[in-house]
Coordinates of C-alpha atoms in Angstrom, one line a residue:
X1 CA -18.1 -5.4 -15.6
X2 CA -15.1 -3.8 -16.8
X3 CA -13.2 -4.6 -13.5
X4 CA -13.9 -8.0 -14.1
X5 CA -12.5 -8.5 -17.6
X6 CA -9.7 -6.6 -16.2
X7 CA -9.1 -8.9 -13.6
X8 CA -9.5 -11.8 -15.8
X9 CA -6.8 -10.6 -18.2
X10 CA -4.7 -10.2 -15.4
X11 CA -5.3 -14.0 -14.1
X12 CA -4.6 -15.2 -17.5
X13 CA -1.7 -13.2 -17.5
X14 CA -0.1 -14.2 -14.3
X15 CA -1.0 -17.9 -15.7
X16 CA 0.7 -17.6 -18.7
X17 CA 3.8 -15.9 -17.1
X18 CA 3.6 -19.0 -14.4
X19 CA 3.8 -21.5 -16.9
X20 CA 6.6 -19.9 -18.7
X21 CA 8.8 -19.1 -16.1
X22 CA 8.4 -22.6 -14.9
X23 CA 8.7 -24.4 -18.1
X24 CA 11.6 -26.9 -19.0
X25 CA 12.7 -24.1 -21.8
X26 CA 12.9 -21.3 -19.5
X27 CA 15.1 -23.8 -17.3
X28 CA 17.3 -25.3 -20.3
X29 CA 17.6 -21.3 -21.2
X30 CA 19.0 -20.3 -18.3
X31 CA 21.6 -22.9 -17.7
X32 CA 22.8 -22.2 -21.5
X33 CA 22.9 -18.2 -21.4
X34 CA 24.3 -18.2 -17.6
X35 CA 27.6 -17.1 -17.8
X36 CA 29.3 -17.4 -13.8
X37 CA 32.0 -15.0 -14.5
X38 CA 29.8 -12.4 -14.9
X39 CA 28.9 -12.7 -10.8
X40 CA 30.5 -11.2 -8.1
X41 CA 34.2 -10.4 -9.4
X42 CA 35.5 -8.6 -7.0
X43 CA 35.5 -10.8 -3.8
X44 CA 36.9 -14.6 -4.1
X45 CA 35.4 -16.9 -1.6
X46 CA 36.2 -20.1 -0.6
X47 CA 33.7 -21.5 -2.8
X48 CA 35.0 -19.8 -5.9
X49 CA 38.6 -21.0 -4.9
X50 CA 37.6 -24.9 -4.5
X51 CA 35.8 -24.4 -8.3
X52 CA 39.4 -23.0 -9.5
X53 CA 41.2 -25.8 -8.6
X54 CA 38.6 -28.3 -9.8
X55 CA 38.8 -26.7 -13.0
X56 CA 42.7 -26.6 -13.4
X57 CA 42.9 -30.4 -12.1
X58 CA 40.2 -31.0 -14.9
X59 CA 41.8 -29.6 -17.8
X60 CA 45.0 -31.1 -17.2
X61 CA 43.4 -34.4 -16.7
X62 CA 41.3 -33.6 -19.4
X63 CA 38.3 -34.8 -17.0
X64 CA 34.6 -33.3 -17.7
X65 CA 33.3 -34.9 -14.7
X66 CA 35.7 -32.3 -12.8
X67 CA 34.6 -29.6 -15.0
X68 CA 30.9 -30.5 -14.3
X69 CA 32.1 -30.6 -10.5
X70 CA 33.5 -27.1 -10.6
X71 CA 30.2 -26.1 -12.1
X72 CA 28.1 -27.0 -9.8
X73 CA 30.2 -25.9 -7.0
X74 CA 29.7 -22.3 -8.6
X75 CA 26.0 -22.6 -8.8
X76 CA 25.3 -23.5 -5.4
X77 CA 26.0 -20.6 -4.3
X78 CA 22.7 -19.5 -6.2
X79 CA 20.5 -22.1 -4.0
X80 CA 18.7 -19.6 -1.5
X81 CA 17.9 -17.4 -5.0
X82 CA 16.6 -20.3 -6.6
X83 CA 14.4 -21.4 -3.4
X84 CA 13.3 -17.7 -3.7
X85 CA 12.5 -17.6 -7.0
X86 CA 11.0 -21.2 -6.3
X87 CA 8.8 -19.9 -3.0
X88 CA 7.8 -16.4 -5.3
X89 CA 6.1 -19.1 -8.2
X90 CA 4.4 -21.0 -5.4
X91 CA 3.2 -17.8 -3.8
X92 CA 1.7 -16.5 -7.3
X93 CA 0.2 -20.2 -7.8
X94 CA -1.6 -19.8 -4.3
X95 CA -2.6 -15.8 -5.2
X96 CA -4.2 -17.4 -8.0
X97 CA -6.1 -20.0 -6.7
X98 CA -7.5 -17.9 -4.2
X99 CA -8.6 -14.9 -6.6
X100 CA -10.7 -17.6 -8.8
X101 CA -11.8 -19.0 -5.8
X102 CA -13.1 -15.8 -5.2
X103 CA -14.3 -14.4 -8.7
X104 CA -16.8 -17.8 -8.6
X105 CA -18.0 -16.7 -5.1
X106 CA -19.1 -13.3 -6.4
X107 CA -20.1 -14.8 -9.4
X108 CA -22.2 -17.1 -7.6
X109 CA -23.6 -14.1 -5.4
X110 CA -24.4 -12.1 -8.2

């Protein structure tokens, strides 16, 4: 009995952790809090070079279609850890459709 109401805390908690991670604010939150000079300062690739000379073209053009360019040249770079991230939600979703699939089961049997 008490396993059970422990599990079912846990499911609701793993839901409500799911739909807050995945929410449009969580989103909006990160893209206004990330800061791209914070990452990786001591190597410059390519791809950090390209984004350099968007941005200097940009401000001297005074373009922000450059400047949103350079951006997202920077965040690419972050695609395989957003796919991750992306693949770890997905994963959790199908953990938890399984474990209620389950939990009705052994209801059912009790």
């Amino acid at each position: 009995e008490e396993r059970q109401k422990t599990r079912q805390l846990e499911m609701e908690a793993v839901s409500k952790a799911l739909a807050v991670l995945s929410g449009d604010d969580a989103h909006d939150l990160f893209a206004k809090t990330f800061n791209p000079g914070f990452v990786q300062t001591g190597s410059t690739s390519r791809r950090e070079a390209a984004a350099r000379v968007l941005e200097s073209v940009a401000r001297k053009l005074g373009g922000s279609q450059l400047l949103t360019l350079a951006s997202q040249v920077r965040l690419d770079a972050f695609e395989r850890v957003k796919k991750a991230i992306a693949d770890m939600i997905t994963e959790l979703g199908n953990e938890k459709a399984d474990e209620i699939k389950h939990k009705d089961f052994c209801v059912d049997e009790f």
